Coordinates of C-alpha atoms and ligand atoms in Angstrom, one line a residue:
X1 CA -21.8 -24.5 -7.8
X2 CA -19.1 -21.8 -6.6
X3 CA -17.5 -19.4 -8.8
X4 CA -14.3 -17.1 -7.4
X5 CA -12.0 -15.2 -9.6
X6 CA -8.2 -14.9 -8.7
X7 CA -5.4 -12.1 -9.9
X8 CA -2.4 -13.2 -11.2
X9 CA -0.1 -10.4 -11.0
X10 CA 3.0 -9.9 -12.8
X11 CA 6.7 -9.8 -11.4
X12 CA 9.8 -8.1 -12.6
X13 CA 13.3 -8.7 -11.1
X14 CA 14.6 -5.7 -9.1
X15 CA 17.8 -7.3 -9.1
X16 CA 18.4 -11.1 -10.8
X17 CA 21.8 -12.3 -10.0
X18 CA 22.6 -15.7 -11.6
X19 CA 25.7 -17.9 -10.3
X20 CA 27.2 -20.9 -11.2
X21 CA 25.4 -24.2 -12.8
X22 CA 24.8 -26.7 -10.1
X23 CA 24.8 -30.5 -10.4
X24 CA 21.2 -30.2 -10.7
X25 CA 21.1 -28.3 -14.0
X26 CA 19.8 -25.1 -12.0
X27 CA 21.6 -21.9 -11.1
X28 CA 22.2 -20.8 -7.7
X29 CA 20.6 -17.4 -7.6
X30 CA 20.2 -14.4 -5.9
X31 CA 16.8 -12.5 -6.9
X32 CA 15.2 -9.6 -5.6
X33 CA 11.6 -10.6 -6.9
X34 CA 8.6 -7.4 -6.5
X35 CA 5.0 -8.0 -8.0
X36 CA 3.4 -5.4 -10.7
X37 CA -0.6 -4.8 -10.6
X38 CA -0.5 -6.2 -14.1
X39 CA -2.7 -8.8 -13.9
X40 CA -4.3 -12.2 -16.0
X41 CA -7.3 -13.4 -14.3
X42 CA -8.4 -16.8 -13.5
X43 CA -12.3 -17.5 -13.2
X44 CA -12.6 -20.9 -10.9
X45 CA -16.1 -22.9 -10.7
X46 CA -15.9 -26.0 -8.7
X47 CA -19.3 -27.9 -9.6
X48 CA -20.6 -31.4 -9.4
X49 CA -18.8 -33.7 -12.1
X50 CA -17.1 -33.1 -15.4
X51 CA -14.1 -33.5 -14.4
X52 CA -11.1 -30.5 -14.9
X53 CA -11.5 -28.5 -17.5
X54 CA -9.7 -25.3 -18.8
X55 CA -10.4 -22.2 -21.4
X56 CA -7.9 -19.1 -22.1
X57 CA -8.8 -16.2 -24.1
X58 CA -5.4 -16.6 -25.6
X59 CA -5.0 -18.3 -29.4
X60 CA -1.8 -19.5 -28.6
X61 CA -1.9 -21.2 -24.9
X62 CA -2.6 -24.3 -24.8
X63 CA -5.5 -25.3 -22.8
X64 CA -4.8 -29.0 -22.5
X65 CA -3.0 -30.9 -19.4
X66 CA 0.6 -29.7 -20.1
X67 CA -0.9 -26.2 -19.1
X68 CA 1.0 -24.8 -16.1
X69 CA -2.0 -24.3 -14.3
X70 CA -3.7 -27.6 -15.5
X71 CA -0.7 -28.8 -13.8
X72 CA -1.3 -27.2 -10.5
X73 CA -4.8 -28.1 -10.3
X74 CA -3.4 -31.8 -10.7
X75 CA -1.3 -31.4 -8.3
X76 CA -3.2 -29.5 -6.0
X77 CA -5.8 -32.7 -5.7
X78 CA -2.7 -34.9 -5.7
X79 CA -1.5 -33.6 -2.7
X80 CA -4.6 -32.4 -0.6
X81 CA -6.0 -35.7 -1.2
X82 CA -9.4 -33.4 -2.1
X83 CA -11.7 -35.7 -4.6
X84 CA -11.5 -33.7 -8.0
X85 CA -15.1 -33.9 -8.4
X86 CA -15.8 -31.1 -11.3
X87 CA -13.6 -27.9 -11.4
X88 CA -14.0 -25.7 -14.8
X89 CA -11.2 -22.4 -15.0
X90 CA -10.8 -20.1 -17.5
X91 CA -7.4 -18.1 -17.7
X92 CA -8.0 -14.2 -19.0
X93 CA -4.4 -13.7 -20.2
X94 CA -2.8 -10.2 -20.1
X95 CA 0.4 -10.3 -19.6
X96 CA 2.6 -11.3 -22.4
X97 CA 4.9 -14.1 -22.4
X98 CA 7.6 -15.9 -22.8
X99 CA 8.5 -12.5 -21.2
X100 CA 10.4 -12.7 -18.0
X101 CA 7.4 -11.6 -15.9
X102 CA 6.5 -14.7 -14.6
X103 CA 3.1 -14.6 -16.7
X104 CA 2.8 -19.0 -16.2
X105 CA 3.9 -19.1 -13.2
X106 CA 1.4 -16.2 -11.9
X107 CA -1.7 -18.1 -13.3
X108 CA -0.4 -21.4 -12.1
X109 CA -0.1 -19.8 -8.6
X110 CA -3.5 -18.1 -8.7
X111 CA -5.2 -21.4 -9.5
X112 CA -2.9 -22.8 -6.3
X113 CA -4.6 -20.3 -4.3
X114 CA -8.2 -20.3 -6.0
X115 CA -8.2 -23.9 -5.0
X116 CA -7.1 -23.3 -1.8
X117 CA -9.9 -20.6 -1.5
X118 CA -12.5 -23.0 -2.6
X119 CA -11.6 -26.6 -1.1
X120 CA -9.0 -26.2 1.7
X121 CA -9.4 -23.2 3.1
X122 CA -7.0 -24.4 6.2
X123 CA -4.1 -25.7 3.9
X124 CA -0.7 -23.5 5.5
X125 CA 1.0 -21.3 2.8
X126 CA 4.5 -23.5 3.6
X127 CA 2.4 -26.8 1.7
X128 CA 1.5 -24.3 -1.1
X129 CA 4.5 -23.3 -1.9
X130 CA 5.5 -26.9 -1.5
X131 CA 3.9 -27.8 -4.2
X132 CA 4.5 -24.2 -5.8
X133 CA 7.9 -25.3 -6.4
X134 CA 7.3 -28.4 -7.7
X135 CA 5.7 -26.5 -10.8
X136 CA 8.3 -24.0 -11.0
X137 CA 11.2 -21.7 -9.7
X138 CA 9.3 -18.6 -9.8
X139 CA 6.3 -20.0 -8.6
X140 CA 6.4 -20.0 -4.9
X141 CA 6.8 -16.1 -5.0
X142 CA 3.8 -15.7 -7.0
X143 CA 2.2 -17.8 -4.4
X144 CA 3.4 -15.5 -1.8
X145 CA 3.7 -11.9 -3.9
X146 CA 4.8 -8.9 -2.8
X147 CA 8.8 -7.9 -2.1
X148 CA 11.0 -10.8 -1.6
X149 CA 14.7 -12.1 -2.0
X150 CA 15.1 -15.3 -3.9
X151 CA 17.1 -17.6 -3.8
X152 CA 18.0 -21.4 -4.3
X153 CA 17.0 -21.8 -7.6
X154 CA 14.1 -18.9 -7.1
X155 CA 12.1 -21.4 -4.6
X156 CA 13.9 -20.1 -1.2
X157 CA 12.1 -17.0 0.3
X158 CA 12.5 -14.2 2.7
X159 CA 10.4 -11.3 2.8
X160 CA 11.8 -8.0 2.2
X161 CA 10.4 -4.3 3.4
X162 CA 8.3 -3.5 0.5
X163 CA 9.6 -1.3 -2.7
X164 CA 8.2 2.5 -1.6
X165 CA 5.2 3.4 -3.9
X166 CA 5.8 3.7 -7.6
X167 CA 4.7 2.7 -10.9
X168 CA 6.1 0.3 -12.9
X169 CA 5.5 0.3 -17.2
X170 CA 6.3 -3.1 -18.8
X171 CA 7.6 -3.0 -22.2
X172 CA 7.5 -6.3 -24.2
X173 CA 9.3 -6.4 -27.4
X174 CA 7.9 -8.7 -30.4
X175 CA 11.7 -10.9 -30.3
X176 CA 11.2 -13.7 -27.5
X177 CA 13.8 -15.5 -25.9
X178 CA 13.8 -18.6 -24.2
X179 CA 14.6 -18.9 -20.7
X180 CA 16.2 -22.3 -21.0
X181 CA 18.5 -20.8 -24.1
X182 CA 19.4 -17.5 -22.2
X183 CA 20.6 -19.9 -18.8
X184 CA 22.8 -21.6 -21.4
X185 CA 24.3 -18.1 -23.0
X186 CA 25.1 -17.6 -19.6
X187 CA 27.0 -20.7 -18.9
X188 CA 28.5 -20.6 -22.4
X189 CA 30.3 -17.5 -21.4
X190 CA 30.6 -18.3 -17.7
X191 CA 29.4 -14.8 -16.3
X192 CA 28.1 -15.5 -13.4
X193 CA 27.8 -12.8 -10.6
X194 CA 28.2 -12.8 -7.2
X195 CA 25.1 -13.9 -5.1
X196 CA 25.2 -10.2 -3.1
X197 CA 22.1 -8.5 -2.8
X198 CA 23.4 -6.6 -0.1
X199 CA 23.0 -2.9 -2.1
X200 CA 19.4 -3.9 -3.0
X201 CA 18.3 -4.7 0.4
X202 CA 19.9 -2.0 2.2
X203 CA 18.1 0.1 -0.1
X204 CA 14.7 -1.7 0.3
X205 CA 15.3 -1.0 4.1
X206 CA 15.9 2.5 3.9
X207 CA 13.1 3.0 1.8
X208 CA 15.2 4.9 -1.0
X209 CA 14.0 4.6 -4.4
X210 CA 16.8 6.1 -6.4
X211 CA 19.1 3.7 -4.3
X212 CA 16.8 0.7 -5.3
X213 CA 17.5 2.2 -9.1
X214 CA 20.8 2.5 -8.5
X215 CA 21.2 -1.3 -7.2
X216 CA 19.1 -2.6 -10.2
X217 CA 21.2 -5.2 -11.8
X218 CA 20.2 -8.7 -14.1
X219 CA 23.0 -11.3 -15.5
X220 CA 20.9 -11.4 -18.5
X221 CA 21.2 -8.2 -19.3
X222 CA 25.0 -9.8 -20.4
X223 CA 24.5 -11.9 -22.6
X224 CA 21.4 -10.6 -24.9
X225 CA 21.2 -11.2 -28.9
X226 CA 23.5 -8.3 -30.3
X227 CA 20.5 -7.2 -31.9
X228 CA 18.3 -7.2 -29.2
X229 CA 16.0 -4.0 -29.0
X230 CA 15.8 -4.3 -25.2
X231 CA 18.9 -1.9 -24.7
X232 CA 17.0 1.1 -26.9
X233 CA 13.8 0.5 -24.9
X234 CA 15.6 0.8 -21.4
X235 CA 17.1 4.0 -22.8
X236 CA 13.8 5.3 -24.1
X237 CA 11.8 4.5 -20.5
X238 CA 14.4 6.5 -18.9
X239 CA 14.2 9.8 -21.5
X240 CA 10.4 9.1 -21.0
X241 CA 11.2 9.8 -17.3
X242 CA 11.7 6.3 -15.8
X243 CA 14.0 6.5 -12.5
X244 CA 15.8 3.0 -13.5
X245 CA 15.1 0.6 -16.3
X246 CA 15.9 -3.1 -16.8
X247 CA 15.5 -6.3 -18.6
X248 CA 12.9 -8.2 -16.4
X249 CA 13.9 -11.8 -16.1
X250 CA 15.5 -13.9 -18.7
X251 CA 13.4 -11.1 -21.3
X252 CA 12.3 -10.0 -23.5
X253 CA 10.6 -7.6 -21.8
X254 CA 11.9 -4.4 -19.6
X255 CA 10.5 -2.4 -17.2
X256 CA 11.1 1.3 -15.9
X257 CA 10.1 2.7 -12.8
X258 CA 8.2 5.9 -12.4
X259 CA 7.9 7.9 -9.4
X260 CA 4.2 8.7 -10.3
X261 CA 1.4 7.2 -12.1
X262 CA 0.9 9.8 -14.4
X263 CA 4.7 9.6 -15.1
X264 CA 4.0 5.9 -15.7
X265 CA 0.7 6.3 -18.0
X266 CA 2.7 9.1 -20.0
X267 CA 5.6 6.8 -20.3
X268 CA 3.3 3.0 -21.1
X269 CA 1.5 5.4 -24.2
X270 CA 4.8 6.5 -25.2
X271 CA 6.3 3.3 -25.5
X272 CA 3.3 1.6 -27.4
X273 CA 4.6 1.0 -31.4
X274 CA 3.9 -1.0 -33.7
X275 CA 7.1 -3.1 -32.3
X276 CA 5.9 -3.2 -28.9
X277 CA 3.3 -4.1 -26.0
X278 CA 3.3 -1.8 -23.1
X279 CA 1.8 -1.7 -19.6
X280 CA 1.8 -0.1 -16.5
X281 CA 0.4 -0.9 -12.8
X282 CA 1.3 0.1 -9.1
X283 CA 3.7 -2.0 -7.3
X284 CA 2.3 -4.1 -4.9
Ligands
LIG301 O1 12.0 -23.7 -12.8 P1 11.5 -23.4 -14.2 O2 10.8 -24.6 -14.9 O3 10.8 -22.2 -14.3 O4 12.9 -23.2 -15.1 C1 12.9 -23.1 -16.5 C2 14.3 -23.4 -17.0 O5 15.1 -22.3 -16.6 C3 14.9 -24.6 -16.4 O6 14.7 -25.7 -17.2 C4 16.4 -24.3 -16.4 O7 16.9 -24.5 -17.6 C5 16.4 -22.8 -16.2 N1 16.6 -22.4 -14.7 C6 17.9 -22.5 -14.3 N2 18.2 -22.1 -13.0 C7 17.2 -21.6 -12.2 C8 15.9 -21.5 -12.7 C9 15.6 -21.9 -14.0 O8 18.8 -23.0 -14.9 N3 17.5 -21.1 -11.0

C-alpha cells in the first residue's frame, strides 16, 4: 500500500478575455491564468483491490463517478492502459466553488498527477494534459500551474515569466453564478473583447506589478447580475490596500493583489463577514 498527498492550488485570471462563440459551443479566449497557494488536498492510496473509491470533507460534493476527479482517475487508467487494481482518494476541499478559481479542475488535475506519481512515473506532461483537456478547459493549467497565457478554449498553453512576488486574498461572495449562464450573458449581449494580451505580457516581462494591475481586465466583469456584490468587494480590497482587484473567472469570487503578506493577511481578516469567505496565499 502507498499513500502520497497532492496540492491543488487555486487560480485566478490576471486577465480573461472572452471572444466570439465558435461552432463548437466554446469561446475563443485569451487568458492570462497565475496559481494562488490556496490549496484543497488530495490524499491518494493505491492498494491491492477494492476498486476506485472517493471521500470529500465537503457536505455538498458529490463523491460518486460524475466527480471531476473520479473522472480523471477513470480516465487516467483508460488511457495509460494501467490495471485499476484498488485506488482510494479523499479530496480536503478549501477552496470554494462554483467560484471562478478553478477549485474542480485543481483537484481533478492533482489526482492527474498523484496518479502519475504513483503508477506512471515516466508518462510526458504533453499526454497529461491530453487527457487534462478532455476533463476540462481549465484543467491543463492546473496540470501545469504557475504563469501562463491561455488560449483556445483555455487548453492551448504558453508559459509566461512569472507574476513578481505578491499576495493574493480571495474573496468569495455567498451569490454563485454559473459559468455556463455567465458564457451565455456574454453572447446575449455580444461583448466580446479582443484576444490581445499584449499589455499583460509586456508587463509579466518587465516584471512590473502596478503594470500587471493596470492590464488586469475580465469580460465577465461586463455582464454581472446588477446586484452583484462583487463590484463593492473589488472596491473594499483596494481601500484595504490591494494594488488591483478583479472578478476571478466567470465569479463569484474576486481577488486583490497585495504587495506584501502582511498587507494580504490585514486585508483576508478584513474582508471576512458574515456575507463572505476570504483567503489569502503567495502566488506561485
Ligand atoms: O470546459 P469546461 O467544462 O470547464 O466549460 C464549462 C462550460 O463553460 C462549457 O460548457 C461552456 O458552456 C463554457 N465555456 C465556453 N468557452 C470556453 C470555456 C468554457 O463557452 N472557452
Amino acid at each position: 500500500m502507498t499513500t502520497l498527498v497532492e496540492k491543488a492550488p487555486a487560480k485566478i485570471n490576471l486577465q480573461l478575455s472572452v471572444g466570439p462563440r465558435r461552432a463548437d459551443g466554446y469561446h475563443e479566449l485569451a487568458s492570462v491564468m497565475q496559481t494562488v497557494d490556496v490549496c484543497d488536498t488530495l490524499t491518494v492510496t493505491a492498494h491491492t483491490g477494492g476498486g476506485m473509491s472517493l471521500t470529500c470533507n465537503h457536505p455538498d460534493l458529490s463523491p460518486g463517478e460524475d466527480n471531476l476527479v473520479c473522472r480523471a482517475a477513470v480516465l487516467f487508467f483508460q488511457c495509460t492502459g494501467v490495471p485499476m487494481d484498488g485506488v482510494t482518494i479523499h479530496l480536503h476541499k478549501v477552496i470554494p466553488m462554483p467560484a471562478g478559481l478553478g477549485g474542480g479542475s485543481a483537484d481533478a488535475a492533482a489526482a492527474l498527477r498523484a496518479l502519475r506519481r504513483l503508477y506512471a512515473p515516466a508518462l510526458p506532461d504533453s499526454e497529461l494534459e491530453t487527457m487534462a483537456a478532455a476533463l476540462g478547459s481549465d484543467v491543463p493549467f492546473c496540470v501545469r500551474g504557475g504563469t501562463a497565457l491561455a488560449a483556445g478554449r483555455g487548453e492551448k498553453l504558453s508559459p509566461l515569466p512569472p507574476l513578481p512576488q505578491c499576495w493574493a486574498v480571495l474573496v468569495k461572495p455567498h451569490e454563485a453564478y454559473s459559468t455556463a449562464a455567465m458564457y451565455r450573458r456574454i453572447d446575449d449581449t455580444a461583448c466580446y473583447d479582443p484576444l490581445d494580451a499584449a499589455p499583460m505580457v509586456s508587463a509579466l516581462t518587465a516584471g512590473d506589478l502596478p503594470g500587471v494591475c493596470a492590464a488586469m481586465t475580465n469580460t465577465f466583469e461586463k455582464v454581472l447580475p446588477p446586484d452583484a456584490a462583487t463590484a463593492a468587494l473589488c472596491r473594499r480590497l483596494k481601500e484595504q490596500g490591494a494594488m488591483g482587484a478583479m472578478l476571478s473567472g466567470s465569479g463569484s469570487a474576486v481577488f486583490g493583489l497585495f504587495a506584501s503578506r502582511e498587507g494580504a493577511a490585514q486585508g483576508a481578516a478584513a474582508m471576512q463577514t458574515e456575507q463572505t469567505i476570504s483567503f489569502f496565499g503567495r502566488v506561485m
